[in-house]
Short mmCIF file of C-alpha atoms and ligand atoms in Angstrom, two decimals:
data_model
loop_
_atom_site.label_atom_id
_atom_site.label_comp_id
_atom_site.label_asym_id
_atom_site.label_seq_id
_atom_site.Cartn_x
_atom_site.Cartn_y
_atom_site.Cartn_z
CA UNK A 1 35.53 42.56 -40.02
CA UNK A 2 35.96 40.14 -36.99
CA UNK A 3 33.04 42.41 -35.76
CA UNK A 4 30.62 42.23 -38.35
CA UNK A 5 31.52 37.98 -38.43
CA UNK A 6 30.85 37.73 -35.10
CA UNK A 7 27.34 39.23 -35.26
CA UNK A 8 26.51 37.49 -38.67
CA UNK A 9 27.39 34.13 -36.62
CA UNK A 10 24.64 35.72 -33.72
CA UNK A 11 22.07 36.30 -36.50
CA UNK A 12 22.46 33.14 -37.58
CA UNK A 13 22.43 30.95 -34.42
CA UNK A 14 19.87 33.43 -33.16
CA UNK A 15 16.93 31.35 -34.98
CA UNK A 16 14.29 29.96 -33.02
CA UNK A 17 15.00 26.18 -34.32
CA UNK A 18 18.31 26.21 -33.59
CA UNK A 19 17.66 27.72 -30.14
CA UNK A 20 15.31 24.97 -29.40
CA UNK A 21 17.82 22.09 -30.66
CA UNK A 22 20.44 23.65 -28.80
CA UNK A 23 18.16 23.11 -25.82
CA UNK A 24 17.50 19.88 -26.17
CA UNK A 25 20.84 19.02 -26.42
CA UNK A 26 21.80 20.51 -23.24
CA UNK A 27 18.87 18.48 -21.39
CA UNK A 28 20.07 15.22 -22.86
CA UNK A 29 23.70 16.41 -21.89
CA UNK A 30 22.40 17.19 -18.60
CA UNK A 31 20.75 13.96 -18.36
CA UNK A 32 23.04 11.53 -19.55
CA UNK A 33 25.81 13.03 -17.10
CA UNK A 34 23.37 12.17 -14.39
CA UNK A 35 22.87 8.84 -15.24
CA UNK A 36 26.62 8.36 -15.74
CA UNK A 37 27.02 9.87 -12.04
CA UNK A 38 24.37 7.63 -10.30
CA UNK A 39 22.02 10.85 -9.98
CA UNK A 40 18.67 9.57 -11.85
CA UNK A 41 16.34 8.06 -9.05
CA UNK A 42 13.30 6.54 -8.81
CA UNK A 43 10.63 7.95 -6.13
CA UNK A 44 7.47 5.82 -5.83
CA UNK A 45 3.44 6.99 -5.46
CA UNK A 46 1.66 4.27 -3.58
CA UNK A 47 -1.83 2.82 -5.74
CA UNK A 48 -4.50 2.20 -3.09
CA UNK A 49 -7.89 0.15 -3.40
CA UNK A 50 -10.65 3.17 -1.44
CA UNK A 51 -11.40 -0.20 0.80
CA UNK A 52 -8.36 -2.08 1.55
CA UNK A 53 -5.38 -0.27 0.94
CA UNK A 54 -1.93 -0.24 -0.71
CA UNK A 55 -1.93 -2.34 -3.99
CA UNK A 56 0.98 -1.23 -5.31
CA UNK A 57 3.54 1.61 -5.95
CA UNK A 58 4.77 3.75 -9.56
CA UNK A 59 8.13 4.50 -9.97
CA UNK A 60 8.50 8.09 -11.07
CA UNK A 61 11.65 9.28 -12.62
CA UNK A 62 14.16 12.17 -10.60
CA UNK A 63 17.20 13.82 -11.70
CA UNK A 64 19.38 15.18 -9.12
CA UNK A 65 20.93 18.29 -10.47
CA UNK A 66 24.04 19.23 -8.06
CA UNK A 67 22.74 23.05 -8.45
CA UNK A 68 18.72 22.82 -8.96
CA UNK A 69 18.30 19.91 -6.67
CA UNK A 70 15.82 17.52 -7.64
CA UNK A 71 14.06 17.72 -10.97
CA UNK A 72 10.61 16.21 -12.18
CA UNK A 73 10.46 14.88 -15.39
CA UNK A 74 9.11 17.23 -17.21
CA UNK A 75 12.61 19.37 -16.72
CA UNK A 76 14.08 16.65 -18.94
CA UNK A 77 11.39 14.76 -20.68
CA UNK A 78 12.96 15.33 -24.23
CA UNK A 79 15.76 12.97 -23.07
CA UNK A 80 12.99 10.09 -21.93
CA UNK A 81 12.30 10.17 -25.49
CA UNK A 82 15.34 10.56 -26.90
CA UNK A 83 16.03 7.39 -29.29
CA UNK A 84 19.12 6.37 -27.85
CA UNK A 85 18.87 7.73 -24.40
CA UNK A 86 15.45 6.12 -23.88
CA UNK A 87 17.01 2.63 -23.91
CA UNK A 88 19.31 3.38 -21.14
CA UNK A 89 17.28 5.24 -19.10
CA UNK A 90 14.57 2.82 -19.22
CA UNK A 91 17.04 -0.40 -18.66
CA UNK A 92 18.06 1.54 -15.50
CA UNK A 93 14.55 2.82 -14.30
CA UNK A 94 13.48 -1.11 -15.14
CA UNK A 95 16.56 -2.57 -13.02
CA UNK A 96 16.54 -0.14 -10.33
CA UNK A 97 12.49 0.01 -9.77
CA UNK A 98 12.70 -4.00 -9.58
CA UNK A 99 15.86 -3.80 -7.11
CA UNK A 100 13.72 -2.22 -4.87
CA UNK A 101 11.04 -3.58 -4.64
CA UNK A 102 12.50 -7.02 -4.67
CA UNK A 103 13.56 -5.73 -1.78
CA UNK A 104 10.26 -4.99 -0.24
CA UNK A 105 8.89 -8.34 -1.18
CA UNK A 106 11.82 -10.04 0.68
CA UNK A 107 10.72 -8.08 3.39
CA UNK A 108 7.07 -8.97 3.25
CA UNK A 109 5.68 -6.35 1.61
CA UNK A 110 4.64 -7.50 -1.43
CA UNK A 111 3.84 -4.68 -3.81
CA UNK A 112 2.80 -4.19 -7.21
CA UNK A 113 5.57 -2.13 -9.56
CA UNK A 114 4.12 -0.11 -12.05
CA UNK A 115 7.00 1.17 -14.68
CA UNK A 116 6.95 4.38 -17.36
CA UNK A 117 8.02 2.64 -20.49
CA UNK A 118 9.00 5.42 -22.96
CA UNK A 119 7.45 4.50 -26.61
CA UNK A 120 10.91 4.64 -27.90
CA UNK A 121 12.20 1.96 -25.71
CA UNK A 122 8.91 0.23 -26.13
CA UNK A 123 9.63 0.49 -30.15
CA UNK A 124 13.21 -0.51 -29.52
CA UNK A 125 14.15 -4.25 -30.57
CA UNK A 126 15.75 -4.89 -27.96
CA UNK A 127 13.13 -4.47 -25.79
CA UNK A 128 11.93 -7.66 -24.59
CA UNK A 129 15.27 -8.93 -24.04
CA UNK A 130 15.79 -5.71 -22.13
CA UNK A 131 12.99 -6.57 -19.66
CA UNK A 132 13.05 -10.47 -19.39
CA UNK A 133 16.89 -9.66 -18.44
CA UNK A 134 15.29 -7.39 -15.74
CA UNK A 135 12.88 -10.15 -14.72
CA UNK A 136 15.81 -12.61 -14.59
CA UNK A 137 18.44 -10.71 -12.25
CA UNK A 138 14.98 -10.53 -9.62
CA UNK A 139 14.23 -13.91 -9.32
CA UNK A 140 12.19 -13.11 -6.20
CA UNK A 141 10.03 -10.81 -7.82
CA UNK A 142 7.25 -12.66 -9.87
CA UNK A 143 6.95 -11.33 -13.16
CA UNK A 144 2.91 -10.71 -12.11
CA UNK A 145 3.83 -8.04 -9.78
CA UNK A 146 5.56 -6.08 -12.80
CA UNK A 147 3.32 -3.96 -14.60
CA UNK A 148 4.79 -1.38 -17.41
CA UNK A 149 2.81 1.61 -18.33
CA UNK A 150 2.77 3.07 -22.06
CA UNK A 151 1.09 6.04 -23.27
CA UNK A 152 -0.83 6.33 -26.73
CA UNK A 153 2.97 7.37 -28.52
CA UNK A 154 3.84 3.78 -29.02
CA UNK A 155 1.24 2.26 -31.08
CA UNK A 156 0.28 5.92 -32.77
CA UNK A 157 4.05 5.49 -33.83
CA UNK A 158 3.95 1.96 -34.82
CA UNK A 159 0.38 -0.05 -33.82
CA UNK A 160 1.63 -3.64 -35.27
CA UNK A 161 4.91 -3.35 -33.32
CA UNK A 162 3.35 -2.21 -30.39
CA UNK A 163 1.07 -4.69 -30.02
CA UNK A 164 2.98 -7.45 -30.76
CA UNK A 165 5.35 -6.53 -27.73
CA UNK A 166 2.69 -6.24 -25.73
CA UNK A 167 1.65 -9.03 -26.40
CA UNK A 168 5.12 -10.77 -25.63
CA UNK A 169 5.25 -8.83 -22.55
CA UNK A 170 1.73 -10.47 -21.28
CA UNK A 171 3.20 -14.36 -22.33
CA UNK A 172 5.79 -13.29 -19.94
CA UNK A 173 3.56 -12.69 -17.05
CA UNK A 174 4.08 -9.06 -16.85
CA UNK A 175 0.97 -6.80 -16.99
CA UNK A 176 0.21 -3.70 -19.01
CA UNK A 177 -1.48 -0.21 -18.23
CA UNK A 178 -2.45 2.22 -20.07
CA UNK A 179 -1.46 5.69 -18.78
CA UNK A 180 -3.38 9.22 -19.43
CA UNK A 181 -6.36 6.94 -20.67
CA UNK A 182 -8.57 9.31 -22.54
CA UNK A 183 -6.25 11.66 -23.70
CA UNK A 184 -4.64 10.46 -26.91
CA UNK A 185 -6.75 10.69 -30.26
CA UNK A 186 -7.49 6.72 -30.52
CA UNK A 187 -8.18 5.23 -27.01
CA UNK A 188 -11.47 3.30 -27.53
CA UNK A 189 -9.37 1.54 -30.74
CA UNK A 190 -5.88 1.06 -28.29
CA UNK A 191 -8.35 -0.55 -25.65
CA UNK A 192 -10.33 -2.73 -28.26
CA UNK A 193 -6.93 -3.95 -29.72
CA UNK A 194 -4.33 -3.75 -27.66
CA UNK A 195 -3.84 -6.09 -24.82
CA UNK A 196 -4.17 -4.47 -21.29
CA UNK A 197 -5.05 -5.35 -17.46
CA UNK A 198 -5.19 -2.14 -16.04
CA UNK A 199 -7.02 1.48 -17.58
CA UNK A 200 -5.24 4.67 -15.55
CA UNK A 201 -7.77 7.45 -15.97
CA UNK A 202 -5.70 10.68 -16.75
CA UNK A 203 -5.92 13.52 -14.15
CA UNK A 204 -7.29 16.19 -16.56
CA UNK A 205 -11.04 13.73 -16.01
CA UNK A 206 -10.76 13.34 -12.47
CA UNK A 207 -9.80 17.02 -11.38
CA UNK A 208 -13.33 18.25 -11.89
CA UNK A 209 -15.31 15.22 -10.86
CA UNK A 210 -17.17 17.13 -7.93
CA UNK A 211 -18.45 19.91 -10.17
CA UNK A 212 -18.84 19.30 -13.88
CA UNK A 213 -21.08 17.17 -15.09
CA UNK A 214 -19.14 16.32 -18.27
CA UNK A 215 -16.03 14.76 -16.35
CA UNK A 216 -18.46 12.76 -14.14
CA UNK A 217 -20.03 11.66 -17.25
CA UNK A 218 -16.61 10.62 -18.60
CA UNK A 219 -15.23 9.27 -15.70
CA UNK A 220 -18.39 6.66 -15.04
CA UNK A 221 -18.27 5.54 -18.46
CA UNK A 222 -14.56 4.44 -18.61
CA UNK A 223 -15.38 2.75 -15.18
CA UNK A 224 -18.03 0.75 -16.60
CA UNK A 225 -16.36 -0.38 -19.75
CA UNK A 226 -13.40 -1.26 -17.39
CA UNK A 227 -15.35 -3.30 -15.48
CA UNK A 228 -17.06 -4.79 -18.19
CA UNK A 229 -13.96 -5.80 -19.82
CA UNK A 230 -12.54 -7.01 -17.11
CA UNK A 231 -10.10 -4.73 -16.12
CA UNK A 232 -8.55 -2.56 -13.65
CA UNK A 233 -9.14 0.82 -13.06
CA UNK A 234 -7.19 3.61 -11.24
CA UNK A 235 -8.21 7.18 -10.93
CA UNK A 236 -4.97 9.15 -11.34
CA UNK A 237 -4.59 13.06 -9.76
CA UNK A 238 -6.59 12.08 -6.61
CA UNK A 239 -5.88 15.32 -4.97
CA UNK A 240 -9.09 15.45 -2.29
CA UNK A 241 -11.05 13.31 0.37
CA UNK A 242 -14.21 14.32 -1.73
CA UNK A 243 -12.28 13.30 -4.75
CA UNK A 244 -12.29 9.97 -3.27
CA UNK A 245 -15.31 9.74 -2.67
CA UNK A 246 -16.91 10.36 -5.32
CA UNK A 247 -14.75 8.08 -7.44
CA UNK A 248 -15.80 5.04 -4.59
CA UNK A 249 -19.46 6.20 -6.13
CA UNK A 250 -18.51 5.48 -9.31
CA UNK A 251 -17.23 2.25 -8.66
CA UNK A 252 -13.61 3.63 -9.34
CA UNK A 253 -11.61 1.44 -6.07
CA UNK A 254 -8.13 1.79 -7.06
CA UNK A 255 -6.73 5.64 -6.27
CA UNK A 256 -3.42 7.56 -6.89
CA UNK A 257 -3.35 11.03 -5.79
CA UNK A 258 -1.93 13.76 -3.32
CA UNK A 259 -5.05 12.99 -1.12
CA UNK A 260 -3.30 8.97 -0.77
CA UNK A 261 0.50 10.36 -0.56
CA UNK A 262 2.53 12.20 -2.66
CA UNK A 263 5.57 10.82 -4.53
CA UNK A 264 7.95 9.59 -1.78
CA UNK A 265 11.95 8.21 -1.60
CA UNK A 266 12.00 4.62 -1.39
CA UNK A 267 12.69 4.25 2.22
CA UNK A 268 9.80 6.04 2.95
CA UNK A 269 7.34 3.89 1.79
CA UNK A 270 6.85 0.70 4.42
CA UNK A 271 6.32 3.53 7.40
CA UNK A 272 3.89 5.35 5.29
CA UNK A 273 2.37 1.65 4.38
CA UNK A 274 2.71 0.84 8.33
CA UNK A 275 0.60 3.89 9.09
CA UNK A 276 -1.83 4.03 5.95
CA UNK A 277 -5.92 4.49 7.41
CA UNK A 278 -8.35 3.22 4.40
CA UNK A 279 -9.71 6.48 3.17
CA UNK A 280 -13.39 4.94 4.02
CA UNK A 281 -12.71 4.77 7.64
CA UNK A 282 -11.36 8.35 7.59
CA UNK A 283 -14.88 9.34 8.00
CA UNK A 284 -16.32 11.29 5.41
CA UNK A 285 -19.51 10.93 2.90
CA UNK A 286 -20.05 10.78 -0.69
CA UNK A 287 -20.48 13.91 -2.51
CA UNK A 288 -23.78 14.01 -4.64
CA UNK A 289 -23.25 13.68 -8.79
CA UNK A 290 -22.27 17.37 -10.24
CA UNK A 291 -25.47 18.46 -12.21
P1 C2E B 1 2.41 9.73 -15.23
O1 C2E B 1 2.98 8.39 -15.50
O2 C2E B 1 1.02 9.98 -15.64
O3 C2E B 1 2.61 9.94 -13.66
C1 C2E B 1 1.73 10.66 -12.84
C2 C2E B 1 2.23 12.07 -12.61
O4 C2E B 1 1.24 12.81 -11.87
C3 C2E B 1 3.48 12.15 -11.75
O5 C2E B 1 4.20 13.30 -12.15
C4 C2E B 1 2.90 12.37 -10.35
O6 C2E B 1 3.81 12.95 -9.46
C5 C2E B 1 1.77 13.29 -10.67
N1 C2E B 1 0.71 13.24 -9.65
C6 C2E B 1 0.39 12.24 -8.82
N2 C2E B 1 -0.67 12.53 -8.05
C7 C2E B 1 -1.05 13.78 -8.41
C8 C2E B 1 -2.11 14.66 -7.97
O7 C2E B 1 -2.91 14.33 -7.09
N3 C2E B 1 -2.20 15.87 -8.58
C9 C2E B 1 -1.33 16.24 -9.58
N4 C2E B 1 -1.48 17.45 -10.12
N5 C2E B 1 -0.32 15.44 -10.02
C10 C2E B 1 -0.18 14.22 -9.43
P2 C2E B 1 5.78 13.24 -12.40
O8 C2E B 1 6.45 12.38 -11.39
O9 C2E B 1 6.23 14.65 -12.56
O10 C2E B 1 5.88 12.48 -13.80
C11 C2E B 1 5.36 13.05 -14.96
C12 C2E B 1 5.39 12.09 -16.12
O11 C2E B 1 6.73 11.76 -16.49
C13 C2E B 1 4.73 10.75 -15.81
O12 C2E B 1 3.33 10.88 -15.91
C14 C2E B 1 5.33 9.89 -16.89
O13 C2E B 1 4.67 10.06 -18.12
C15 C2E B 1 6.75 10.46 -17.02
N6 C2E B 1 7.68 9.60 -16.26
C16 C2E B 1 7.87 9.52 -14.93
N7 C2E B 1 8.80 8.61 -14.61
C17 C2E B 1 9.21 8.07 -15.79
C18 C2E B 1 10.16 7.04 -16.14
O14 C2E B 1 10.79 6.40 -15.28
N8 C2E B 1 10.31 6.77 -17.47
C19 C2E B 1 9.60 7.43 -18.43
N9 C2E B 1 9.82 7.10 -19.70
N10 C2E B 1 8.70 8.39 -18.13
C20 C2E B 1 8.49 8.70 -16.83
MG1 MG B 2 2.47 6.53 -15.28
MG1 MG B 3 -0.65 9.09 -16.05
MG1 MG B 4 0.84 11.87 -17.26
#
């Protein structure tokens, strides 16, 4: 009888759904312990202008797991946005990413810091308290060197909300980018109404710049309408010199990408900076337009 229990309790936790909310649980398990141990870190991928140089750095998220070393995000992205979870994880990616590189402007590097904001924590009330408290325990840090980065989750989940933090977030001097530009359902509407400085153009456009036509296409037009709004524009997944290139033919001048460096630990970054040679004076030519 204990038998037959036993494999009726199986059956039953054996469906799919509960399999999958079982997993999630363990990843937000698995990531709260690390933030309760000190073991969520911040590595940073230097920004670069094609003709001058290092504008600025993005914090990206690590956990490090005592038995699988150090994990990406996407090993525990459920817990970024993870209602309650997001709100601690992004008051300590906020406080930590400033700490640092508070730290590099005291030492006369003065950087840019872009910051993931999960839409949840972006959502949450408490957010602008969260990040003018942030602002306030760096008070050598202007708030113009902050930017945060959303994605299109936030104002698909609640537009009015969104924008009205955003908005709040600007009056405090901090700037906004929108992240994966292109990829969300409603990006021509989020960059008509919601306020923004900076457009990132999402990897999945710039990965096959050289060869099809279509991404070329794509990738010129968001350049222009940056520039005609008045914005910024970074090319994200820069992974080749020819990459490069090509987006300096487009106009494109801000660059992120394994061709410019790869994610790195904080301490690495004012030797890499030290050492950095402008990608135009690296010596190669521009590509001709894919046809
Ligand atoms: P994202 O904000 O779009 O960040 C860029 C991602 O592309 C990073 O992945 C980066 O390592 C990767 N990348 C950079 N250059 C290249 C390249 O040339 N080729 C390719 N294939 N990839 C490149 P990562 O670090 O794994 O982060 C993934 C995503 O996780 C981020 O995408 C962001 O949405 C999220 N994330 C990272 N850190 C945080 C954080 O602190 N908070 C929150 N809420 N989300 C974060
Ligand atoms: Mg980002
Ligand atoms: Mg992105
Ligand atoms: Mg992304």
């Amino acid at each position: 009888a204990a038998k037959a229990a036993g494999r009726d309790r199986y059956h039953w936790f054996d469906w799919p759904m509960d399999k999958l909310q079982e997993e999630a649980m363990e990843v937000r398990k698995m990531t709260e312990t690390a933030l309760d141990r000190g073991r969520l870190l911040l590595h940073y991928q230097p920004v670069v202008e094609l003709d001058n140089g290092p504008v600025g750095v993005e914090a990206l998220i690590r956990l490090d797991h005592p038995e699988r070393g150090l994990l990406p995000p996407a090993a525990f992205a459920g817990a970024l946005d993870a209602p309650r979870l997001a709100r601690r994880i992004g008051c300590f990616v906020l406080d930590s990413a400033l700490t640092q590189t508070q730290t590099w402007h005291r030492q006369g590097l003065p950087l840019r810091i872009a910051v993931n904001i999960s839409a949840y924590h972006l959502l949450d009330p408490d957010f602008l308290s969260d990040l003018q408290t942030a602002l306030d325990a760096h008070p050598d840090l202007p708030a113009s060197a902050v930017e945060i980065e959303i994605t299109e989750t936030a104002p698909l989940l609640n537009f009015t909300r969104a924008r009205e933090t955003l908005l709040a977030c600007n009056q405090l001097g901090v700037r906004i980018a929108l992240d994966d530009f292109g990829t969300g359902s409603a990006s021509l509407t989020y960059l008509q109404k919601l306020p923004a400085q900076t457009i990132k153009i999402d990897q999945s456009f710039v990965r096959d710049i050289i060869n099809d036509p279509k991404d070329y296409a794509i990738v010129s037009g968001v350049v222009t309408s940056a520039r005609l709004l008045g914005l910024e524009v970074i090319a994200e997944g820069v992974e080749t010199a020819e990459h490069a290139a090509m987006l300096g033919h487009l106009q494109c001048h801000c660059l992120q990408g394994y061709a410019i460096a790869r994610p790195m630990a904080p301490e690495a970054i004012p030797g890499w900076i030290s050492q950095y040679k402008p990608l135009v004076h690296q010596g190669f030519s521009t590509p001709p337009p894919p046809r």
